[in-house]
mmCIF file of C-alpha atoms in Angstrom:
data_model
loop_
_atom_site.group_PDB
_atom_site.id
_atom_site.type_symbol
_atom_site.label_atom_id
_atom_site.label_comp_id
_atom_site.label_asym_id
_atom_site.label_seq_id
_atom_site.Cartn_x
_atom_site.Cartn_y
_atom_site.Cartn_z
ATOM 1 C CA UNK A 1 102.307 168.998 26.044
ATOM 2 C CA UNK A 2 105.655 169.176 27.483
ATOM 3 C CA UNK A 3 108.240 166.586 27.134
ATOM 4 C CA UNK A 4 108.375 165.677 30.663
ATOM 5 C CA UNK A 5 105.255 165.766 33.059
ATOM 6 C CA UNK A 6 105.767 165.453 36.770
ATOM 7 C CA UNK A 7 103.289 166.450 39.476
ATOM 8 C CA UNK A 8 104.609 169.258 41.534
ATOM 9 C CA UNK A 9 102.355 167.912 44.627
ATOM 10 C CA UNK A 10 103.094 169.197 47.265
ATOM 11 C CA UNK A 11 103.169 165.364 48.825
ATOM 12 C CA UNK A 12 103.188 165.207 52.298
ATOM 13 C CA UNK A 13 103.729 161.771 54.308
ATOM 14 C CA UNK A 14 104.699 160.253 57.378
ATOM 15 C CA UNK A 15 108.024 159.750 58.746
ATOM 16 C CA UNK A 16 108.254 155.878 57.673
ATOM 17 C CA UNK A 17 105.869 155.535 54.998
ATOM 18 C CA UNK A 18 107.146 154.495 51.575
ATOM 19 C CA UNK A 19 107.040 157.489 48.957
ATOM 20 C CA UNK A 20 106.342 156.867 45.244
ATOM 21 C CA UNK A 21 107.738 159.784 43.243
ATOM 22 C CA UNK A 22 106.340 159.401 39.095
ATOM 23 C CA UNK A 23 107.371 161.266 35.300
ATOM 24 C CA UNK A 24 106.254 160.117 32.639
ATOM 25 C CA UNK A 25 107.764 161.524 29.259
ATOM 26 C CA UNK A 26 106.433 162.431 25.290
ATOM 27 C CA UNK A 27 109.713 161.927 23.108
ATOM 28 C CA UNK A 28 110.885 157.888 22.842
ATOM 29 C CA UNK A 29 114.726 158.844 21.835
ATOM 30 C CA UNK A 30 115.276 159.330 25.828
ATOM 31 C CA UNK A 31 117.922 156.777 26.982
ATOM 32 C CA UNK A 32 118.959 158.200 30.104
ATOM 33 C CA UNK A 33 116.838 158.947 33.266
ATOM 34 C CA UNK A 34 117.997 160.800 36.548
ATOM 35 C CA UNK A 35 116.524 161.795 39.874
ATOM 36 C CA UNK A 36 118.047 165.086 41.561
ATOM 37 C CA UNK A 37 116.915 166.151 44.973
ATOM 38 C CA UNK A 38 116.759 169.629 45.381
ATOM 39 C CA UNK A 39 116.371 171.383 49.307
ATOM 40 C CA UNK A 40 115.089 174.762 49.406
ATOM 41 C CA UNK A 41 117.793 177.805 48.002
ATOM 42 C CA UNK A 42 120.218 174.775 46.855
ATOM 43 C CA UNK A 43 121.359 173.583 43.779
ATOM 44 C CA UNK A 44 120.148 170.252 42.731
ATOM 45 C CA UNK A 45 121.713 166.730 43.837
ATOM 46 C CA UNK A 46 121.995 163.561 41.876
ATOM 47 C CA UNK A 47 120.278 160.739 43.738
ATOM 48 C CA UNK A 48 119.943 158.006 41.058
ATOM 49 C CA UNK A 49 120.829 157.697 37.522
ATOM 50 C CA UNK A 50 119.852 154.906 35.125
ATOM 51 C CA UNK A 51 120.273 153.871 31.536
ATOM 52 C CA UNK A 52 117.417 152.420 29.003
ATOM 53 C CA UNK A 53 114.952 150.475 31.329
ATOM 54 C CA UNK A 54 115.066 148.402 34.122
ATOM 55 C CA UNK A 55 115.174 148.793 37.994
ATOM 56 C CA UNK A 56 118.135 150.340 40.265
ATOM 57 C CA UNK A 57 118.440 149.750 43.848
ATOM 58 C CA UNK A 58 120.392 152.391 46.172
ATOM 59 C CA UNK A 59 120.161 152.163 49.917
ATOM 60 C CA UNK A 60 116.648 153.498 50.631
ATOM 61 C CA UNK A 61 115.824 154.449 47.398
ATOM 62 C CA UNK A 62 114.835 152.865 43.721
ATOM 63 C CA UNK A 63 114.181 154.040 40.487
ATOM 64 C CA UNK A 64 112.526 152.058 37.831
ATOM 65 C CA UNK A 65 112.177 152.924 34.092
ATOM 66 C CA UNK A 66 109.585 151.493 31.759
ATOM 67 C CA UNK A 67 109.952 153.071 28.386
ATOM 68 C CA UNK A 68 107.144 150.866 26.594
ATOM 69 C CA UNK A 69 105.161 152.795 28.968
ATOM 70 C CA UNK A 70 106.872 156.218 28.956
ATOM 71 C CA UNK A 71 106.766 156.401 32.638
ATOM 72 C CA UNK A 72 109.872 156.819 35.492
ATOM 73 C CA UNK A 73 109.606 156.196 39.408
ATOM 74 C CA UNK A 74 111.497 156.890 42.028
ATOM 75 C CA UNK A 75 110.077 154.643 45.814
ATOM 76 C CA UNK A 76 111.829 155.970 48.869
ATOM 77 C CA UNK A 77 111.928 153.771 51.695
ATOM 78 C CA UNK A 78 111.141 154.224 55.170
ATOM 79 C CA UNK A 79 111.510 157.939 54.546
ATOM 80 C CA UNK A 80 113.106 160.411 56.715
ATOM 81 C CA UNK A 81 112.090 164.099 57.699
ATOM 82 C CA UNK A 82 115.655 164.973 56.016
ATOM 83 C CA UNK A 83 114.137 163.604 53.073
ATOM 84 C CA UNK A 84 111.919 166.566 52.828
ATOM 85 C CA UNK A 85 112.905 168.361 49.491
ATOM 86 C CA UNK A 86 111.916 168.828 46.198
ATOM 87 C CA UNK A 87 112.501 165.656 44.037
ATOM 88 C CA UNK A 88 113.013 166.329 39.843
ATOM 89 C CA UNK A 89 112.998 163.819 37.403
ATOM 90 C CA UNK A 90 115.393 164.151 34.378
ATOM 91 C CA UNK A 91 116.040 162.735 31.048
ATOM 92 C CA UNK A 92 118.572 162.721 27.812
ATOM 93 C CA UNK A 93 118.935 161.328 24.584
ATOM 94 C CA UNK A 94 121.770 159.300 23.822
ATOM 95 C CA UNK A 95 125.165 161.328 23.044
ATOM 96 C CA UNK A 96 125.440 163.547 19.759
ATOM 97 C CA UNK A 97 125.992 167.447 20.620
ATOM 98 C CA UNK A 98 122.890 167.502 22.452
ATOM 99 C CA UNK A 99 124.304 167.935 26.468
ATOM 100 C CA UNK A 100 121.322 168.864 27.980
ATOM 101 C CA UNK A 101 118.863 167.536 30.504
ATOM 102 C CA UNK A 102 115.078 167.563 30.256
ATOM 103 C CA UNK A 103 113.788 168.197 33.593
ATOM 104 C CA UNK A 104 110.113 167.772 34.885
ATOM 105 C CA UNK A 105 108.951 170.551 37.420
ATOM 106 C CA UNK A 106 109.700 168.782 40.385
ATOM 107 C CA UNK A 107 107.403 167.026 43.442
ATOM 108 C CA UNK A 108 107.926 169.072 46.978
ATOM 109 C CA UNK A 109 108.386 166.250 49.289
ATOM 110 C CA UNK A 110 107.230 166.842 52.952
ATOM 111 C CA UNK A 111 107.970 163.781 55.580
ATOM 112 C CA UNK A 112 106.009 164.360 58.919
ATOM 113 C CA UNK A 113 108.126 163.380 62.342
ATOM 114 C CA UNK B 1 136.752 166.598 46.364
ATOM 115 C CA UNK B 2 135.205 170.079 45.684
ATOM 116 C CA UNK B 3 132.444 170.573 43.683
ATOM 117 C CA UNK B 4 131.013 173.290 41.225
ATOM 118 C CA UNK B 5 130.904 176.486 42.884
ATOM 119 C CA UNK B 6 128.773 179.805 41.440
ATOM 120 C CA UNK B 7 129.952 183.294 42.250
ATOM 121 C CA UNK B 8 127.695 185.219 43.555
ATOM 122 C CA UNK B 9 125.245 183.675 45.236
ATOM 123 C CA UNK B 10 122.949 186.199 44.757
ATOM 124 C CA UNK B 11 122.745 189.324 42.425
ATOM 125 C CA UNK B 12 120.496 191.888 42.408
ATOM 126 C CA UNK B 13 120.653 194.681 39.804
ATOM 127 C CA UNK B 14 118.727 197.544 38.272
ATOM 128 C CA UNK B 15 116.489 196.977 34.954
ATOM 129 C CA UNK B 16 119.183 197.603 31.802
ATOM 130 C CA UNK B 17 122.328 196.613 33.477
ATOM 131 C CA UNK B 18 124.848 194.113 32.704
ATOM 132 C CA UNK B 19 125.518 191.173 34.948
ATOM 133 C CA UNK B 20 128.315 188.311 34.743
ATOM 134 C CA UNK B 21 127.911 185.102 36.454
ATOM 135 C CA UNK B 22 130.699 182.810 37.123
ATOM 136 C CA UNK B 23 131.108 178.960 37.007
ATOM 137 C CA UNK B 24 133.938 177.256 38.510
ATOM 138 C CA UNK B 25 133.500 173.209 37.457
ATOM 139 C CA UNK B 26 134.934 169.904 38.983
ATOM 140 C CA UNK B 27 138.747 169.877 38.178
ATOM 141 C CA UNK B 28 138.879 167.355 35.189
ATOM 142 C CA UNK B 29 135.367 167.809 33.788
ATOM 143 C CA UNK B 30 135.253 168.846 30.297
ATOM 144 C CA UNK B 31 131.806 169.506 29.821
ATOM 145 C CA UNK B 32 129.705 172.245 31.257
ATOM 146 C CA UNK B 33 125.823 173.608 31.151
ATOM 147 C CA UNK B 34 124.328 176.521 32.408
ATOM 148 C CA UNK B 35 120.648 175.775 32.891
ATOM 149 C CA UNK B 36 118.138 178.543 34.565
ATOM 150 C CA UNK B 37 115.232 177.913 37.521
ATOM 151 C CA UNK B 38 112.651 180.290 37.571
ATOM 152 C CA UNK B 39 110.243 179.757 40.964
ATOM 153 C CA UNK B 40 108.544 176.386 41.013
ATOM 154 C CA UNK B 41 109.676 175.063 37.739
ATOM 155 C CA UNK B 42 112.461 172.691 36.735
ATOM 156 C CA UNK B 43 115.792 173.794 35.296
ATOM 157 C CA UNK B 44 116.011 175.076 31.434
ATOM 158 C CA UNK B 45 119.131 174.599 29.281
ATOM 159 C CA UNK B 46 120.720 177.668 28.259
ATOM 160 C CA UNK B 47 124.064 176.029 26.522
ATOM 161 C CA UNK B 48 126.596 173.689 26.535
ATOM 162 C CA UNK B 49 129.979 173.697 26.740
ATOM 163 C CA UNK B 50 132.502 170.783 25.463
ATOM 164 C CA UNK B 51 136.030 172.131 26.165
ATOM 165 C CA UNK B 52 136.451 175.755 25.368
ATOM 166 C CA UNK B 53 133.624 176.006 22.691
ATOM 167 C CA UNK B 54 129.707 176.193 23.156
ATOM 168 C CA UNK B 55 128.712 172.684 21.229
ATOM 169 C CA UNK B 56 125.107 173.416 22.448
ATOM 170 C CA UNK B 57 123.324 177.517 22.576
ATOM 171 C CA UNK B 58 120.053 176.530 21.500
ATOM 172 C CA UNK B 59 118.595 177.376 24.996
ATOM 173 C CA UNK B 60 119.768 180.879 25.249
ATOM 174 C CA UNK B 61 116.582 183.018 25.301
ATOM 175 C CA UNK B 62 117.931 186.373 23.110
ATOM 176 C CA UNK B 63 121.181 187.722 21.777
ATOM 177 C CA UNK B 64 121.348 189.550 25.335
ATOM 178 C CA UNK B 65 122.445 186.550 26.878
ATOM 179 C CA UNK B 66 126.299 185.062 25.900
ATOM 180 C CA UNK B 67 128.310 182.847 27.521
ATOM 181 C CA UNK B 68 132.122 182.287 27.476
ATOM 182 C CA UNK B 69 134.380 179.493 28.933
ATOM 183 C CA UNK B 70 138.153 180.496 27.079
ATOM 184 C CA UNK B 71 140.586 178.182 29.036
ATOM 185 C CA UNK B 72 138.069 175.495 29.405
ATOM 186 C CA UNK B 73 137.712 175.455 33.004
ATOM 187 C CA UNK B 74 135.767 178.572 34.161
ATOM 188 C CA UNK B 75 132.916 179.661 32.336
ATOM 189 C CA UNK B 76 130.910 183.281 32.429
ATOM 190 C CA UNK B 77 127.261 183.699 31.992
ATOM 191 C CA UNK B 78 126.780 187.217 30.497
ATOM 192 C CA UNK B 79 123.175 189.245 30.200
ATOM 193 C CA UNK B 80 123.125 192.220 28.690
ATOM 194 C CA UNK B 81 120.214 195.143 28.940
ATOM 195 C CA UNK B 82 118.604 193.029 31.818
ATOM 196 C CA UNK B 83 115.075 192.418 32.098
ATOM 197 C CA UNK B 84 112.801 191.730 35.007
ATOM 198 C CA UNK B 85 112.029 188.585 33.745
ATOM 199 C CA UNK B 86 115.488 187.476 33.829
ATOM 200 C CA UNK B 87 115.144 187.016 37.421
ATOM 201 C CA UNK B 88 115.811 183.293 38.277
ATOM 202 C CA UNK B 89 118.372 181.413 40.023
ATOM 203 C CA UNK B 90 120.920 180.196 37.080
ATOM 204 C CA UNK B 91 122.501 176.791 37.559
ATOM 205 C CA UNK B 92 125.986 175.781 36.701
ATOM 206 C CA UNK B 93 126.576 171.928 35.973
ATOM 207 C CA UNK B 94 129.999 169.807 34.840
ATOM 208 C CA UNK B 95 130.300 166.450 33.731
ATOM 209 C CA UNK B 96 133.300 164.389 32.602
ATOM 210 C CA UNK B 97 132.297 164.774 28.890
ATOM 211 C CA UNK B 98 129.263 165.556 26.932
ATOM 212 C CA UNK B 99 127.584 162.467 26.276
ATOM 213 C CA UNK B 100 124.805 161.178 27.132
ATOM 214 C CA UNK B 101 126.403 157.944 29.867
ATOM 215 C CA UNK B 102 128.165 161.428 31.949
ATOM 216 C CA UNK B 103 126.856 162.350 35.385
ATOM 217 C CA UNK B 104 125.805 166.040 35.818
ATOM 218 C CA UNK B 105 126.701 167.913 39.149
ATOM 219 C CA UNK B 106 125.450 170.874 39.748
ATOM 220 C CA UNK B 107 126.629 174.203 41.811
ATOM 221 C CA UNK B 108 124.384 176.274 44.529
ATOM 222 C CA UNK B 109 123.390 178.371 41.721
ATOM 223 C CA UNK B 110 123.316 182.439 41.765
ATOM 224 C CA UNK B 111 119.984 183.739 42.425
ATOM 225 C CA UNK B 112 119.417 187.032 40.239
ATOM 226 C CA UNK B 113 116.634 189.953 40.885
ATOM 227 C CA UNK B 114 116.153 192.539 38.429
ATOM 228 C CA UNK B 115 114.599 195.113 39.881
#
């Protein structure tokens, strides 16, 4: 089992509808949880970051962590054809010399005009 | 402000040859990853940069690969005796420092084929 399960989809909606993007994750010492958005032959871009659990709110979009559960979200709002990209989920432990992220595979987003 | 920027883009190169990949970070971030993509998965660590020394390899495949970053600012991503399998696009990211509370950003990457 990897440490970070996503769906890679691909997840196709209509322009408008709300899009509920999910990770869930094996190893407990994660404290920090990001979303990057990713369009094709790009590098990735951070859309939301969040520490521990709880919910953040950002325009259109909102990620919530549960970590009794293991499990991250990302909703997007009224989405937008321009929205139409690959969404990752990511995670770290706390500090220490470990720098790295733990990325899931990534869901390819596709919003219908 | 600018952001991390990869030179090249793109690389191809022949089976056995040496390739260097360059990562230019945000001005003021002292911490620095190189992370690789291969087609339809999620980024890998390679290593980890705090300031001119590598605080993090563990994620470098082989001894072919070596990275460098001696002012503390640019860093070079170095494979020796490629291998078709080394084709990927390799990510460059920065941060302010190398804890856990610091925002990654990451470059366009450089997409390398081994032929």
């Amino acid at each position: 089992q990897k440490e970070v399960e996503q769906d890679p989809g691909p997840l196709s909606v209509p322009e408008g509808a709300i899009v509920s993007l999910n990770c869930t994750y094996s190893n407990s010492a994660f404290q920090y949880f990001m979303w990057y958005r990713q369009y094709s032959r790009k590098g990735p871009e951070l859309l939301m970051y969040t520490y521990s659990s709880g919910n953040k709110e950002d325009g259109r979009f909102t990620a919530q962590v549960d970590k009794s559960s293991k499990y991250i979200s990302l909703f997007i709002r009224d989405s937008q054809p321009s929205d139409s990209a690959t969404y990752l989920c990511a995670m770290r432990n706390y500090g220490g010399s470990q720098g790295n992220l733990i990325f899931g595979k990534g869901t390819k987003l596709s919003v219908k005009p | 402000g600018a952001g991390v920027s990869q030179t090249p883009s793109n690389k191809v190169t022949e089976k056995g040859k040496y390739v260097e990949l360059r990562c230019d970070p945000i001005s003021g971030h002292t911490a620095l990853y190189w992370y690789r993509q291969s087609l339809g998965q999620g980024p890998e660590f390679l290593i980890y940069f705090q300031g001119t020394g590598a605080a993090d390899d563990s994620g470098l495949p082989n001894d072919r690969f070596f990275a460098v970053r001696p002012e503390g600012s640019v860093s070079t991503l170095k494979i020796q005796r490629t291998e078709r399998g080394d084709s990927a696009v390799y990510l460059c990211a920065s941060s302010f420092a190398g804890g856990g509370s610091y925002e990654q950003y990451f470059g366009p990457g450089t997409r390398l084929t081994v032929t």
